[in-house]
Tab-separated table of N, CA and C in Angstrom:
chain	number	residue	atom	x	y	z
A	184	MET	N	150.423	169.598	235.113
A	184	MET	CA	149.567	169.720	236.103
A	184	MET	C	149.125	168.349	236.364
A	185	ALA	N	149.217	167.700	237.623
A	185	ALA	CA	148.716	166.493	237.825
A	185	ALA	C	147.158	166.258	238.110
A	186	LEU	N	146.647	165.209	237.957
A	186	LEU	CA	145.386	165.117	238.012
A	186	LEU	C	145.060	164.599	239.466
A	187	SER	N	144.553	165.464	240.275
A	187	SER	CA	144.067	165.150	241.505
A	187	SER	C	142.942	164.083	241.687
A	188	GLU	N	142.811	163.254	242.587
A	188	GLU	CA	141.941	162.487	242.919
A	188	GLU	C	140.306	163.109	242.710
A	189	GLU	N	140.139	164.234	243.567
A	189	GLU	CA	138.971	165.020	243.236
A	189	GLU	C	138.845	165.432	241.680
A	190	ARG	N	139.678	165.835	241.022
A	190	ARG	CA	139.485	166.341	239.731
A	190	ARG	C	139.246	164.981	238.888
A	191	ARG	N	139.941	164.019	239.048
A	191	ARG	CA	139.652	162.596	238.416
A	191	ARG	C	138.329	162.262	238.611
A	192	ALA	N	137.680	162.190	239.866
A	192	ALA	CA	136.490	161.672	240.011
A	192	ALA	C	135.578	162.680	239.342
A	193	SER	N	135.609	164.073	239.299
A	193	SER	CA	134.731	164.808	238.621
A	193	SER	C	134.801	164.539	237.041
A	194	LEU	N	136.004	164.346	236.760
A	194	LEU	CA	136.119	164.054	235.213
A	194	LEU	C	135.560	162.883	234.952
A	195	LEU	N	135.752	161.731	235.471
A	195	LEU	CA	135.034	160.442	235.142
A	195	LEU	C	133.669	160.728	235.412
A	196	ALA	N	133.003	161.415	236.055
A	196	ALA	CA	131.426	161.592	236.220
A	196	ALA	C	131.204	162.344	234.849
A	197	TYR	N	131.824	163.252	234.745
A	197	TYR	CA	131.436	164.007	233.200
A	197	TYR	C	131.484	163.035	232.147
A	198	CYS	N	132.556	162.244	231.965
A	198	CYS	CA	132.611	161.311	230.842
A	198	CYS	C	131.779	159.935	231.259
A	199	LYS	N	130.944	160.079	232.237
A	199	LYS	CA	129.902	159.001	232.439
A	199	LYS	C	130.983	157.699	232.230
A	200	LEU	N	132.100	157.546	233.392
A	200	LEU	CA	133.164	156.506	233.213
A	200	LEU	C	133.232	156.114	234.777
A	201	THR	N	132.488	156.539	235.715
A	201	THR	CA	132.459	156.572	237.096
A	201	THR	C	132.545	154.804	237.364
A	202	GLU	N	131.765	154.075	236.719
A	202	GLU	CA	131.678	152.707	237.089
A	202	GLU	C	132.801	151.922	236.323
A	203	LEU	N	133.398	152.722	235.493
A	203	LEU	CA	134.589	151.913	234.926
A	203	LEU	C	135.989	152.506	235.628
A	204	ALA	N	136.010	153.127	236.638
A	204	ALA	CA	137.097	153.721	237.273
A	204	ALA	C	138.257	152.832	237.300
A	205	ASP	N	138.127	151.422	237.481
A	205	ASP	CA	139.102	150.604	237.756
A	205	ASP	C	139.560	149.864	236.626
A	206	ASP	N	138.814	150.040	235.598
A	206	ASP	CA	139.168	149.634	234.030
A	206	ASP	C	140.601	150.066	233.737
A	207	PRO	N	141.524	149.228	233.571
A	207	PRO	CA	142.705	149.567	233.147
A	207	PRO	C	143.005	150.537	232.057
A	208	GLU	N	142.021	150.471	231.074
A	208	GLU	CA	142.150	151.156	229.866
A	208	GLU	C	141.860	152.783	230.306
A	209	VAL	N	140.862	152.894	231.155
A	209	VAL	CA	140.507	154.335	231.785
A	209	VAL	C	141.529	154.771	232.534
A	210	GLN	N	142.092	153.885	233.576
A	210	GLN	CA	143.300	154.315	234.486
A	210	GLN	C	144.401	154.899	233.543
A	211	ALA	N	144.675	154.118	232.406
A	211	ALA	CA	145.938	154.575	231.624
A	211	ALA	C	145.541	155.749	230.846
A	212	LEU	N	144.499	155.979	230.286
A	212	LEU	CA	144.327	156.832	229.327
A	212	LEU	C	143.670	158.264	229.799
A	213	ILE	N	142.856	158.241	230.838
A	213	ILE	CA	142.288	159.534	231.209
A	213	ILE	C	143.192	160.529	231.637
A	214	PRO	N	144.291	160.023	232.389
A	214	PRO	CA	145.212	160.986	232.897
A	214	PRO	C	146.155	161.539	231.723
A	215	VAL	N	146.218	160.852	230.748
A	215	VAL	CA	147.051	161.094	229.690
A	215	VAL	C	146.207	162.217	228.769
A	216	MET	N	144.978	161.774	228.589
A	216	MET	CA	143.963	162.971	227.852
A	216	MET	C	143.951	164.268	228.647
A	217	TYR	N	143.990	163.971	230.050
A	217	TYR	CA	143.749	165.261	230.714
A	217	TYR	C	145.043	166.131	230.401
A	218	GLU	N	146.124	165.631	230.768
A	218	GLU	CA	147.434	166.375	230.459
A	218	GLU	C	147.374	166.862	229.063
A	219	ALA	N	146.983	166.264	228.099
A	219	ALA	CA	146.827	166.695	226.792
A	219	ALA	C	146.023	167.912	226.761
A	220	ALA	N	144.807	167.875	227.349
A	220	ALA	CA	143.914	168.897	227.321
A	220	ALA	C	144.391	170.162	227.939
A	221	VAL	N	145.278	170.098	229.024
A	221	VAL	CA	145.905	171.048	229.848
A	221	VAL	C	146.890	171.749	229.003
A	222	ALA	N	147.701	170.783	228.225
A	222	ALA	CA	148.783	171.342	227.421
A	222	ALA	C	147.977	172.174	226.130
A	223	TYR	N	146.980	171.703	225.589
A	223	TYR	CA	146.277	172.297	224.564
A	223	TYR	C	145.988	173.708	224.900
A	224	MET	N	145.070	173.924	226.485
A	224	MET	CA	144.832	175.097	226.891
A	224	MET	C	146.008	176.199	226.964
A	225	GLU	N	147.067	175.567	227.652
A	225	GLU	CA	148.254	176.520	227.677
A	225	GLU	C	148.788	176.856	226.288
A	226	ASN	N	148.883	176.115	225.202
A	226	ASN	CA	149.386	176.404	224.085
A	226	ASN	C	148.229	177.447	223.424
A	227	ALA	N	146.935	177.326	223.960
A	227	ALA	CA	146.172	178.261	223.110
A	227	ALA	C	146.049	179.641	223.909
A	228	GLY	N	147.073	179.840	224.792
A	228	GLY	CA	147.179	181.068	225.737
A	228	GLY	C	146.181	181.148	226.839
A	229	VAL	N	145.858	179.991	227.426
A	229	VAL	CA	144.851	179.971	228.626
A	229	VAL	C	145.692	179.287	229.660
A	230	SER	N	145.995	180.016	230.701
A	230	SER	CA	146.759	179.508	231.989
A	230	SER	C	145.522	178.840	232.797
A	231	VAL	N	146.161	178.085	233.845
A	231	VAL	CA	145.266	177.469	234.870
A	231	VAL	C	144.855	178.617	235.717
A	232	PRO	N	143.287	178.759	235.862
A	232	PRO	CA	142.845	179.789	236.606
A	232	PRO	C	142.963	179.537	238.178
A	233	GLU	N	143.011	180.347	239.100
A	233	GLU	CA	142.919	180.213	240.454
A	233	GLU	C	141.697	179.479	240.840
A	234	SER	N	141.746	178.463	241.470
A	234	SER	CA	140.792	177.687	242.094
A	234	SER	C	139.500	178.304	242.859
A	235	GLY	N	138.358	178.144	242.527
A	235	GLY	CA	137.229	178.777	243.038
A	235	GLY	C	136.749	179.823	242.340
A	236	THR	N	137.432	180.349	241.192
A	236	THR	CA	137.085	181.315	240.532
A	236	THR	C	136.075	181.029	239.460
A	237	THR	N	135.330	181.870	238.771
A	237	THR	CA	134.228	181.697	237.616
A	237	THR	C	135.419	181.017	236.311
A	238	ARG	N	136.410	181.786	236.328
A	238	ARG	CA	137.275	181.301	235.339
A	238	ARG	C	137.580	179.776	235.415
A	239	ALA	N	137.867	179.321	236.560
A	239	ALA	CA	138.027	177.929	236.865
A	239	ALA	C	137.046	177.034	236.557
A	240	ALA	N	135.713	177.466	236.581
A	240	ALA	CA	134.763	176.538	236.294
A	240	ALA	C	134.649	176.380	234.682
A	241	LEU	N	134.730	177.652	233.920
A	241	LEU	CA	134.734	177.419	232.559
A	241	LEU	C	135.971	176.656	232.023
A	242	TYR	N	137.240	176.711	232.706
A	242	TYR	CA	138.307	176.072	232.393
A	242	TYR	C	138.103	174.648	232.603
A	243	ASP	N	137.590	174.196	233.785
A	243	ASP	CA	137.233	172.879	233.691
A	243	ASP	C	136.286	172.247	233.027
A	244	LEU	N	135.232	172.931	232.458
A	244	LEU	CA	134.319	172.500	231.366
A	244	LEU	C	134.963	172.218	230.036
A	245	CYS	N	135.953	173.265	229.716
A	245	CYS	CA	136.599	173.005	228.585
A	245	CYS	C	137.542	171.760	228.490
A	246	ILE	N	138.280	171.597	229.693
A	246	ILE	CA	139.049	170.342	229.761
A	246	ILE	C	138.109	169.202	229.761
A	247	ASN	N	137.073	169.014	230.447
A	247	ASN	CA	135.972	168.052	230.300
A	247	ASN	C	135.674	167.565	229.118
A	248	TYR	N	135.446	168.866	228.228
A	248	TYR	CA	134.912	168.460	227.021
A	248	TYR	C	136.029	167.837	226.034
A	249	MET	N	137.334	168.483	226.157
A	249	MET	CA	138.430	167.808	225.374
A	249	MET	C	138.658	166.349	225.693
A	250	VAL	N	138.603	166.218	227.017
A	250	VAL	CA	138.766	164.616	227.562
A	250	VAL	C	137.701	163.734	227.080
A	251	VAL	N	136.432	163.934	227.225
A	251	VAL	CA	135.514	163.266	226.799
A	251	VAL	C	135.518	163.000	225.036
A	252	ASN	N	136.001	164.084	224.495
A	252	ASN	CA	136.014	164.108	223.068
A	252	ASN	C	137.179	162.879	222.641
A	253	ALA	N	138.166	163.225	223.326
A	253	ALA	CA	139.277	162.408	223.115
A	253	ALA	C	139.023	160.728	223.402
A	254	TRP	N	138.310	160.758	224.510
A	254	TRP	CA	137.865	159.218	224.889
A	254	TRP	C	137.096	158.662	223.802
A	255	ASP	N	136.060	159.289	223.295
A	255	ASP	CA	135.023	159.009	222.269
A	255	ASP	C	135.706	158.752	220.995
A	256	GLN	N	136.865	159.558	220.711
A	256	GLN	CA	137.367	159.528	219.535
A	256	GLN	C	138.737	158.754	219.418
A	257	ARG	N	138.858	157.832	220.572
A	257	ARG	CA	140.226	157.255	220.652
A	257	ARG	C	140.580	156.131	219.679
A	258	ASP	N	139.449	155.587	218.851
A	258	ASP	CA	139.919	154.828	217.712
A	258	ASP	C	140.615	155.440	216.797
A	259	THR	N	141.392	154.643	215.905
A	259	THR	CA	142.085	155.144	214.959
A	259	THR	C	141.269	155.753	213.749
A	260	THR	N	140.051	155.130	213.423
A	260	THR	CA	139.304	155.590	212.469
A	260	THR	C	137.886	156.040	213.030
A	261	VAL	N	137.400	157.380	212.574
A	261	VAL	CA	136.226	157.710	213.125
A	261	VAL	C	135.415	157.765	211.791
A	262	VAL	N	134.169	156.986	211.992
A	262	VAL	CA	133.258	157.152	210.927
A	262	VAL	C	131.910	158.144	211.372
A	263	ALA	N	131.634	159.303	210.783
A	263	ALA	CA	130.768	160.249	210.820
A	263	ALA	C	130.220	160.706	209.502
A	264	THR	N	128.941	160.931	209.700
A	264	THR	CA	128.553	161.717	208.537
A	264	THR	C	128.516	163.290	208.563
A	265	GLY	N	128.830	163.734	209.820
A	265	GLY	CA	129.106	164.971	209.967
A	265	GLY	C	129.778	165.357	211.311
A	266	VAL	N	130.692	166.046	211.413
A	266	VAL	CA	131.628	166.385	212.633
A	266	VAL	C	131.603	167.830	212.844
A	267	ALA	N	131.149	168.332	214.032
A	267	ALA	CA	131.220	169.756	214.175
A	267	ALA	C	131.756	169.827	215.475
A	268	GLU	N	132.417	171.070	215.808
A	268	GLU	CA	132.831	171.529	217.124
A	268	GLU	C	131.653	171.888	217.895
A	269	ASN	N	131.687	171.554	219.248
A	269	ASN	CA	130.761	171.873	220.165
A	269	ASN	C	130.896	173.451	220.320
A	270	PRO	N	129.867	174.257	219.841
A	270	PRO	CA	129.732	175.586	219.888
A	270	PRO	C	129.941	176.442	221.252
A	271	MET	N	129.547	175.658	222.368
A	271	MET	CA	129.830	175.934	223.879
A	271	MET	C	131.297	175.847	224.187
A	272	PHE	N	131.977	174.935	223.618
A	272	PHE	CA	133.470	174.706	224.023
A	272	PHE	C	134.180	176.043	223.441
A	273	ARG	N	133.865	176.421	222.091
A	273	ARG	CA	134.470	177.496	221.575
A	273	ARG	C	134.249	178.743	222.325
A	274	GLN	N	132.808	179.028	222.797
A	274	GLN	CA	132.595	180.153	223.475
A	274	GLN	C	133.302	180.228	224.893
A	275	TYR	N	133.187	179.101	225.605
A	275	TYR	CA	134.102	179.032	226.645
A	275	TYR	C	135.585	179.370	226.611
A	276	LEU	N	136.076	178.660	225.322
A	276	LEU	CA	137.624	179.036	225.190
A	276	LEU	C	137.873	180.325	225.076
A	277	ASN	N	136.857	180.952	224.123
A	277	ASN	CA	137.115	182.381	223.783
A	277	ASN	C	136.985	183.316	224.865
A	278	GLN	N	135.858	183.001	225.746
A	278	GLN	CA	135.744	183.907	226.981
A	278	GLN	C	137.124	183.589	227.880
A	279	LEU	N	137.596	182.468	227.916
A	279	LEU	CA	138.793	182.305	228.868
A	279	LEU	C	139.892	183.037	228.167
A	280	LYS	N	140.131	183.232	226.919
A	280	LYS	CA	141.227	183.906	226.280
A	280	LYS	C	141.039	185.353	226.595
A	281	LEU	N	139.765	185.886	226.363
A	281	LEU	CA	139.747	187.342	226.326
A	281	LEU	C	139.860	187.799	227.893
A	282	THR	N	139.619	186.873	228.876
A	282	THR	CA	139.778	187.252	230.293
A	282	THR	C	141.003	186.827	230.862
A	283	GLU	N	141.890	186.408	229.981
A	283	GLU	CA	143.385	185.976	230.394
A	283	GLU	C	144.133	187.239	230.923
A	284	GLY	N	144.716	187.005	231.931
A	284	GLY	CA	145.523	188.136	232.669
A	284	GLY	C	144.685	189.049	233.440
A	285	GLY	N	143.667	188.677	234.024
A	285	GLY	CA	143.037	189.542	234.933
A	285	GLY	C	141.784	190.135	234.286
A	286	GLY	N	141.252	189.575	233.399
A	286	GLY	CA	139.901	190.128	232.787
A	286	GLY	C	138.756	190.240	233.973
A	287	ALA	N	137.629	190.276	233.337
A	287	ALA	CA	136.492	190.578	234.382
A	287	ALA	C	135.818	189.298	234.792
A	288	LEU	N	136.138	188.153	234.425
A	288	LEU	CA	135.572	187.183	235.221
A	288	LEU	C	136.387	186.654	236.326
A	289	GLY	N	136.460	187.266	237.343
A	289	GLY	CA	137.191	186.800	238.565
A	289	GLY	C	137.007	185.539	239.082
């Protein structure tokens, strides 16, 4: 799934990178991170929802979370005292999986 300009703009805003939109590192990495997040969702059993649905909003939030996480963790070494998954990401992903294939969230 190609990263449209509209989706790129919203993703940069979510990542707080709007002012760095022309930075070569941002231009090179954000599309790759987006494609990786889409691939992750597909491999997790979540297809791209139809635009304008409530599933699409949840899907976009999950993609945003994975991209900002990839951006923040792009160094080879991550130093942290405690690392935990965002519980909202897990809840959104679970909801998307539960509603895959025509579930209640139209």
